[in-house]
Short mmCIF file of C-alpha atoms in Angstrom, two decimals:
data_model
loop_
_atom_site.label_atom_id
_atom_site.label_comp_id
_atom_site.label_asym_id
_atom_site.label_seq_id
_atom_site.Cartn_x
_atom_site.Cartn_y
_atom_site.Cartn_z
CA MET A 1 125.79 100.58 15.63
CA GLN A 2 127.12 104.07 16.17
CA ARG A 3 127.51 103.36 19.92
CA CYS A 4 129.41 100.14 19.18
CA LYS A 5 131.83 101.97 16.91
CA THR A 6 132.63 104.65 19.45
CA ALA A 7 132.72 102.42 22.55
CA PRO A 8 136.17 101.82 24.06
CA ALA A 9 137.68 98.39 23.78
CA MET A 10 136.69 95.94 26.50
CA ALA A 11 140.35 95.36 27.28
CA VAL A 12 140.72 99.04 28.10
CA MET A 13 137.69 98.93 30.37
CA LYS A 14 138.94 95.81 32.18
CA ASP A 15 142.37 97.35 32.60
CA HIS A 16 140.81 100.48 34.01
CA ARG A 17 138.64 98.55 36.47
CA SER A 18 141.57 96.52 37.69
CA HIS A 19 143.18 99.73 38.97
CA LEU A 20 140.15 100.95 40.84
CA PRO A 21 140.54 101.02 44.62
CA ALA A 22 138.79 98.24 46.46
CA ASP A 23 135.89 98.86 48.76
CA PRO A 24 137.16 99.68 52.25
CA ASP A 25 134.51 97.45 53.80
CA SER A 26 135.66 94.48 51.74
CA GLN A 27 139.25 95.10 52.80
CA SER A 28 138.40 94.98 56.50
CA ASP A 29 138.88 91.49 57.81
CA SER A 30 136.40 90.69 60.55
CA SER A 31 138.41 87.70 61.69
CA SER A 32 141.44 89.91 62.32
CA LEU A 33 139.27 92.13 64.51
CA VAL A 34 138.24 89.10 66.54
CA ARG A 35 141.88 88.05 66.91
CA GLN A 36 142.90 91.54 68.02
CA ALA A 37 140.09 91.66 70.56
CA ALA A 38 141.09 88.24 71.90
CA ILE A 39 144.72 89.31 72.24
CA LEU A 40 143.74 92.53 74.00
CA LEU A 41 141.46 90.60 76.35
CA VAL A 42 144.25 88.19 77.25
CA LEU A 43 146.66 91.08 77.88
CA TYR A 44 144.12 92.94 80.00
CA LEU A 45 143.30 89.91 82.14
CA THR A 46 146.97 88.96 82.43
CA LEU A 47 147.83 92.43 83.70
CA GLY A 48 145.04 92.26 86.27
CA ILE A 49 146.10 88.78 87.43
CA VAL A 50 149.76 89.77 87.79
CA ILE A 51 149.04 93.01 89.66
CA TYR A 52 146.54 91.40 92.02
CA SER A 53 148.55 88.23 92.64
CA PHE A 54 151.67 90.13 93.73
CA ASN A 55 149.76 92.74 95.74
CA ARG A 56 147.13 90.71 97.58
CA ASP A 57 147.84 92.61 100.80
CA HIS A 58 146.58 95.79 99.10
CA PHE A 59 143.12 94.28 98.52
CA SER A 60 140.43 93.24 100.97
CA GLY A 61 138.00 90.36 100.59
CA VAL A 62 137.47 86.64 101.06
CA GLU A 63 140.25 84.67 99.37
CA THR A 64 139.84 81.35 97.58
CA HIS A 65 142.72 80.98 95.09
CA PRO A 66 145.12 83.77 94.03
CA VAL A 67 144.77 83.27 90.27
CA VAL A 68 141.00 82.66 90.35
CA ASP A 69 140.46 85.66 92.64
CA ALA A 70 142.60 87.83 90.37
CA LEU A 71 140.71 86.69 87.26
CA TYR A 72 137.39 87.21 89.04
CA PHE A 73 138.42 90.71 90.17
CA SER A 74 139.53 91.63 86.63
CA ILE A 75 136.26 90.44 85.02
CA VAL A 76 134.09 92.16 87.64
CA THR A 77 136.07 95.37 87.13
CA MET A 78 135.97 95.23 83.33
CA CYS A 79 132.22 94.54 83.29
CA THR A 80 131.73 97.50 85.70
CA ILE A 81 129.77 95.35 88.16
CA GLY A 82 131.63 96.20 91.37
CA TYR A 83 130.36 93.73 93.95
CA GLY A 84 132.71 95.12 96.54
CA ASP A 85 133.71 91.68 97.85
CA ILE A 86 137.24 92.37 96.56
CA ALA A 87 138.29 96.01 96.80
CA PRO A 88 141.54 98.01 96.94
CA THR A 89 142.57 99.34 100.35
CA THR A 90 145.83 101.26 99.82
CA PRO A 91 146.39 104.45 97.77
CA VAL A 92 148.54 102.62 95.25
CA ALA A 93 145.93 99.91 94.72
CA LYS A 94 143.17 102.51 94.42
CA ALA A 95 145.15 104.43 91.79
CA PHE A 96 145.66 101.21 89.84
CA ALA A 97 141.95 100.42 90.14
CA CYS A 98 141.01 103.81 88.67
CA VAL A 99 143.15 103.21 85.59
CA PHE A 100 142.07 99.59 85.37
CA VAL A 101 138.38 100.54 85.44
CA LEU A 102 138.76 103.19 82.73
CA VAL A 103 140.67 100.83 80.45
CA GLY A 104 138.19 98.05 81.07
CA PHE A 105 135.23 100.32 80.40
CA GLY A 106 136.67 101.20 76.98
CA PHE A 107 137.53 97.59 76.30
CA ILE A 108 133.91 96.52 76.81
CA ASP A 109 133.00 98.84 73.94
CA ILE A 110 135.60 97.14 71.73
CA LEU A 111 134.20 93.72 72.56
CA LEU A 112 130.63 94.88 72.09
CA SER A 113 131.15 96.63 68.76
CA GLY A 114 133.67 94.16 67.40
CA VAL A 115 133.37 90.57 68.53
CA VAL A 116 129.66 90.57 69.42
CA ASN A 117 128.71 92.25 66.16
CA TYR A 118 130.86 89.78 64.24
CA VAL A 119 129.20 86.78 65.90
CA LEU A 120 125.69 88.19 65.39
CA ASP A 121 126.39 89.12 61.77
CA LEU A 122 127.75 85.63 61.14
CA GLN A 123 124.62 84.12 62.67
CA GLU A 124 122.42 86.43 60.59
CA ASN A 125 124.23 85.51 57.37
CA MET A 126 123.82 81.80 58.11
CA ILE A 127 120.07 82.24 58.71
CA LEU A 128 119.65 84.29 55.54
CA ALA A 129 121.65 81.78 53.50
CA GLY A 130 119.52 78.92 54.82
CA ILE A 131 116.29 80.71 54.03
CA LYS A 132 117.37 81.71 50.52
CA ALA A 133 118.59 78.19 49.78
CA ALA A 134 115.29 76.60 50.79
CA PRO A 135 113.64 75.07 47.70
CA SER A 136 110.10 75.97 48.80
CA ALA A 137 110.79 79.65 49.28
CA PRO A 138 109.58 81.83 46.43
CA LEU A 139 110.87 84.87 48.31
CA GLN A 140 110.68 87.27 45.42
CA LYS A 141 106.98 86.53 44.94
CA GLN A 142 106.30 86.66 48.67
CA SER A 143 108.15 89.92 49.18
CA GLY A 144 106.23 91.71 46.46
CA GLY A 145 103.20 93.85 46.98
CA GLY A 146 100.75 91.09 46.11
CA GLY A 147 102.55 88.28 47.92
CA ARG A 148 100.91 86.60 50.86
CA PHE A 149 102.25 87.10 54.38
CA THR A 150 104.42 84.27 55.69
CA ALA A 151 106.62 83.63 58.71
CA ARG A 152 109.68 84.17 56.54
CA ASN A 153 108.49 87.64 55.58
CA TYR A 154 108.14 88.38 59.28
CA ILE A 155 111.71 87.20 59.98
CA VAL A 156 113.60 88.42 56.90
CA ASP A 157 113.45 91.68 55.01
CA VAL A 158 114.13 90.22 51.55
CA ALA A 159 114.35 93.60 49.82
CA LYS A 160 117.17 94.73 52.13
CA GLY A 161 118.70 91.28 52.57
CA ARG A 162 118.76 91.28 56.36
CA MET A 163 116.89 90.05 59.39
CA ARG A 164 114.18 92.31 60.69
CA ILE A 165 114.97 94.28 63.82
CA ARG A 166 112.12 92.64 65.75
CA LEU A 167 113.78 89.25 65.37
CA LYS A 168 117.14 90.66 66.48
CA VAL A 169 115.49 92.04 69.59
CA GLY A 170 113.82 88.69 70.25
CA VAL A 171 117.08 86.75 69.84
CA ALA A 172 118.97 89.18 72.07
CA LEU A 173 116.31 89.06 74.80
CA GLY A 174 116.27 85.28 74.54
CA ALA A 175 120.03 85.21 75.11
CA VAL A 176 119.56 87.42 78.19
CA VAL A 177 116.92 85.05 79.59
CA VAL A 178 119.22 82.07 79.01
CA CYS A 179 122.14 83.81 80.73
CA ILE A 180 120.00 84.72 83.74
CA GLY A 181 118.62 81.17 83.92
CA VAL A 182 122.09 79.61 83.84
CA GLY A 183 123.24 81.95 86.59
CA ILE A 184 120.20 81.14 88.75
CA VAL A 185 120.75 77.39 88.50
CA PHE A 186 124.48 77.67 89.25
CA LEU A 187 123.97 80.00 92.22
CA TYR A 188 121.36 77.68 93.68
CA LEU A 189 123.36 74.47 93.21
CA VAL A 190 126.96 75.64 93.82
CA GLU A 191 126.77 78.85 95.85
CA ARG A 192 123.97 77.33 97.95
CA LEU A 193 121.73 80.41 97.78
CA ASN A 194 117.98 80.15 97.98
CA TRP A 195 115.89 80.69 94.87
CA VAL A 196 115.08 84.31 95.66
CA ASP A 197 118.72 85.27 96.28
CA SER A 198 119.81 83.29 93.22
CA VAL A 199 117.42 85.22 90.98
CA TYR A 200 118.37 88.45 92.71
CA LEU A 201 122.14 88.00 92.31
CA SER A 202 121.84 86.72 88.74
CA VAL A 203 119.78 89.71 87.59
CA MET A 204 121.94 92.22 89.49
CA SER A 205 125.03 90.67 87.90
CA VAL A 206 123.98 90.57 84.24
CA THR A 207 122.63 94.13 84.46
CA THR A 208 125.97 95.26 86.01
CA VAL A 209 124.22 96.78 89.06
CA GLY A 210 126.09 94.81 91.71
CA TYR A 211 124.85 96.21 95.02
CA GLY A 212 127.45 94.14 96.86
CA ASP A 213 125.16 92.52 99.43
CA ARG A 214 125.52 89.26 97.51
CA ALA A 215 128.54 87.98 95.57
CA PHE A 216 130.37 84.81 94.53
CA THR A 217 132.31 83.41 97.48
CA THR A 218 133.41 79.90 96.47
CA LEU A 219 136.30 78.91 94.23
CA TRP A 220 134.10 77.30 91.58
CA GLY A 221 131.65 80.17 91.82
CA ARG A 222 134.29 82.78 91.03
CA LEU A 223 135.71 80.63 88.26
CA PHE A 224 132.23 80.32 86.74
CA ALA A 225 131.58 84.04 87.18
CA SER A 226 134.78 84.91 85.32
CA VAL A 227 133.33 83.37 82.16
CA TRP A 228 129.61 83.83 82.75
CA LEU A 229 129.77 87.54 83.61
CA LEU A 230 131.71 88.40 80.47
CA PHE A 231 129.20 86.79 78.10
CA SER A 232 126.05 87.72 80.03
CA THR A 233 126.87 91.43 80.41
CA LEU A 234 127.73 91.69 76.71
CA ALA A 235 124.45 89.97 75.81
CA VAL A 236 122.44 92.36 77.99
CA ALA A 237 124.20 95.40 76.54
CA ARG A 238 123.54 94.16 73.01
CA ALA A 239 119.87 93.54 73.83
CA PHE A 240 119.37 97.08 75.11
CA LEU A 241 121.12 98.48 72.04
CA TYR A 242 118.77 96.48 69.82
CA LEU A 243 115.78 97.81 71.77
CA ALA A 244 116.99 101.37 71.24
CA GLU A 245 117.61 100.61 67.57
CA ALA A 246 114.10 99.21 67.21
CA ARG A 247 112.56 102.39 68.65
CA VAL A 248 114.67 104.59 66.38
CA ASP A 249 113.82 102.41 63.37
CA LYS A 250 110.10 102.67 64.15
CA ARG A 251 110.35 106.44 64.40
CA HIS A 252 112.24 106.66 61.10
CA ARG A 253 109.58 104.56 59.38
CA LYS A 254 106.83 106.86 60.64
CA ILE A 255 108.70 109.93 59.38
CA ALA A 256 109.35 108.27 56.02
CA ASN A 257 105.69 107.32 55.58
CA TRP A 258 104.58 110.83 56.49
CA ALA A 259 107.04 112.42 54.06
CA LEU A 260 106.10 110.11 51.20
CA HIS A 261 102.34 110.38 51.47
CA ARG A 262 101.77 114.03 52.29
CA ALA A 263 100.77 116.43 49.51
CA ILE A 264 103.43 118.74 48.11
CA THR A 265 102.84 122.48 48.59
CA VAL A 266 104.07 125.67 46.94
CA GLU A 267 106.58 126.11 49.76
CA ASP A 268 107.92 122.63 49.02
CA LEU A 269 108.29 123.50 45.34
CA LEU A 270 110.29 126.61 46.16
CA ALA A 271 112.46 124.75 48.66
CA ALA A 272 113.11 121.79 46.34
CA ASP A 273 113.86 123.93 43.27
CA ILE A 274 117.64 123.89 43.60
CA ASN A 275 118.29 125.31 40.12
CA ASN A 276 115.71 128.11 40.56
CA ASN A 277 114.14 127.40 37.18
CA GLY A 278 110.52 127.36 38.34
CA PHE A 279 109.97 123.60 38.33
CA ILE A 280 111.17 120.49 40.16
CA SER A 281 113.03 117.81 38.30
CA LYS A 282 112.93 114.17 39.36
CA SER A 283 116.39 114.36 40.90
CA GLU A 284 115.47 117.51 42.85
CA TYR A 285 112.31 115.84 44.14
CA VAL A 286 114.27 112.76 45.26
CA ILE A 287 116.85 114.89 47.07
CA TYR A 288 114.17 116.97 48.77
CA LYS A 289 112.27 113.91 49.99
CA LEU A 290 115.43 112.24 51.25
CA LYS A 291 116.28 115.37 53.21
CA GLU A 292 112.75 115.53 54.59
CA MET A 293 112.92 111.89 55.66
CA GLY A 294 116.20 112.53 57.44
CA LYS A 295 118.17 110.18 55.21
CA ILE A 296 120.63 112.86 54.09
CA LYS A 297 121.58 116.36 55.21
CA GLU A 298 122.39 119.53 53.34
CA LYS A 299 126.11 119.15 53.96
CA ASP A 300 125.98 115.64 52.45
CA VAL A 301 124.46 117.05 49.25
CA LEU A 302 127.11 119.78 49.11
CA GLN A 303 129.92 117.26 49.52
CA ILE A 304 128.50 115.12 46.71
CA CYS A 305 128.18 118.19 44.51
CA ASP A 306 131.80 119.11 45.19
CA GLN A 307 132.88 115.60 44.21
CA PHE A 308 130.81 115.86 41.05
CA ASN A 309 132.44 119.19 40.16
CA LYS A 310 135.89 117.63 40.53
CA LEU A 311 134.96 114.89 38.06
CA ASP A 312 133.25 117.33 35.70
CA ARG A 313 136.43 118.99 34.47
CA ASN A 314 134.76 120.77 31.53
CA ASN A 315 131.90 122.20 33.65
CA SER A 316 129.41 120.63 31.25
CA GLY A 317 127.04 119.52 33.99
CA LYS A 318 127.61 115.85 33.29
CA ILE A 319 130.30 113.21 33.74
CA THR A 320 131.42 111.51 30.56
CA LEU A 321 133.49 108.41 29.95
CA PRO A 322 136.61 110.41 28.96
CA ASP A 323 136.33 112.27 32.28
CA LEU A 324 136.49 108.98 34.15
CA LEU A 325 139.31 107.55 32.07
CA ASN A 326 141.39 110.70 32.50
CA THR A 327 140.82 110.90 36.26
CA PRO A 328 144.09 110.15 38.14
CA LEU A 329 143.77 107.15 40.48
#
């Protein structure tokens, strides 16, 4: 009753919440990032097509069609494959190629971190939504300590609300296999290579090695490569990033398990006793373990403490409701 009498009116609380700044992540529109990446890709390829089409004498190589060759050259350059079947021969063309390669190398990172992540996150959200909406999925019971192991537990980390990294690695590697298979079939049927050379060129292409002893020489082959190389190289890069993430995640889990299950010593007590009062409080223990697990660093704790001190205007060691209401937005 006493708390009800002293509590602020709900209208005041709602009015205060309406002025709070929105979460920056919620403000970021993923679709706008995809549109920006698409516009930049079109501009980049258009620039390459225009420069190559009007300066074909400055480049060496087998010609099929000016626009297709220009698009093929731009994609091969941006994906950093470098077959060598089309190459600059004059100083001006070589200078342009240097700038074009550097811009394309940075643009691959934009596509990889932006568009590919957006597509994969969208796919992950659809899978999670389908699993959670399944009527025969008592996920809370299954995810608990006494729940039985199921295929869904292997795929989805219900506690964190995301797909497990092992499934992401599997999906990414599956996409790589599909891309290589599509390239093999096309090279064998259209480019008229034997099976060994088809496998060889497909793998060398998606891994962006590109020795240059084999390349796309036909019109339809270069047109196919302009699309296929872009998607396949991004898929391979994403797969290797997931593999690296899986190794790092496994290492972090091992460190976390070691930190949580080892016995605390006198040295730990002295190190965790931030207030120097001879004992460890629950908050001090949590902070110490998080630091030991590598979740946070000392500078992160200091920054949080500084933010707390700014909110604690009376230096009382706690943040009260009047402190929050009187904080300028």
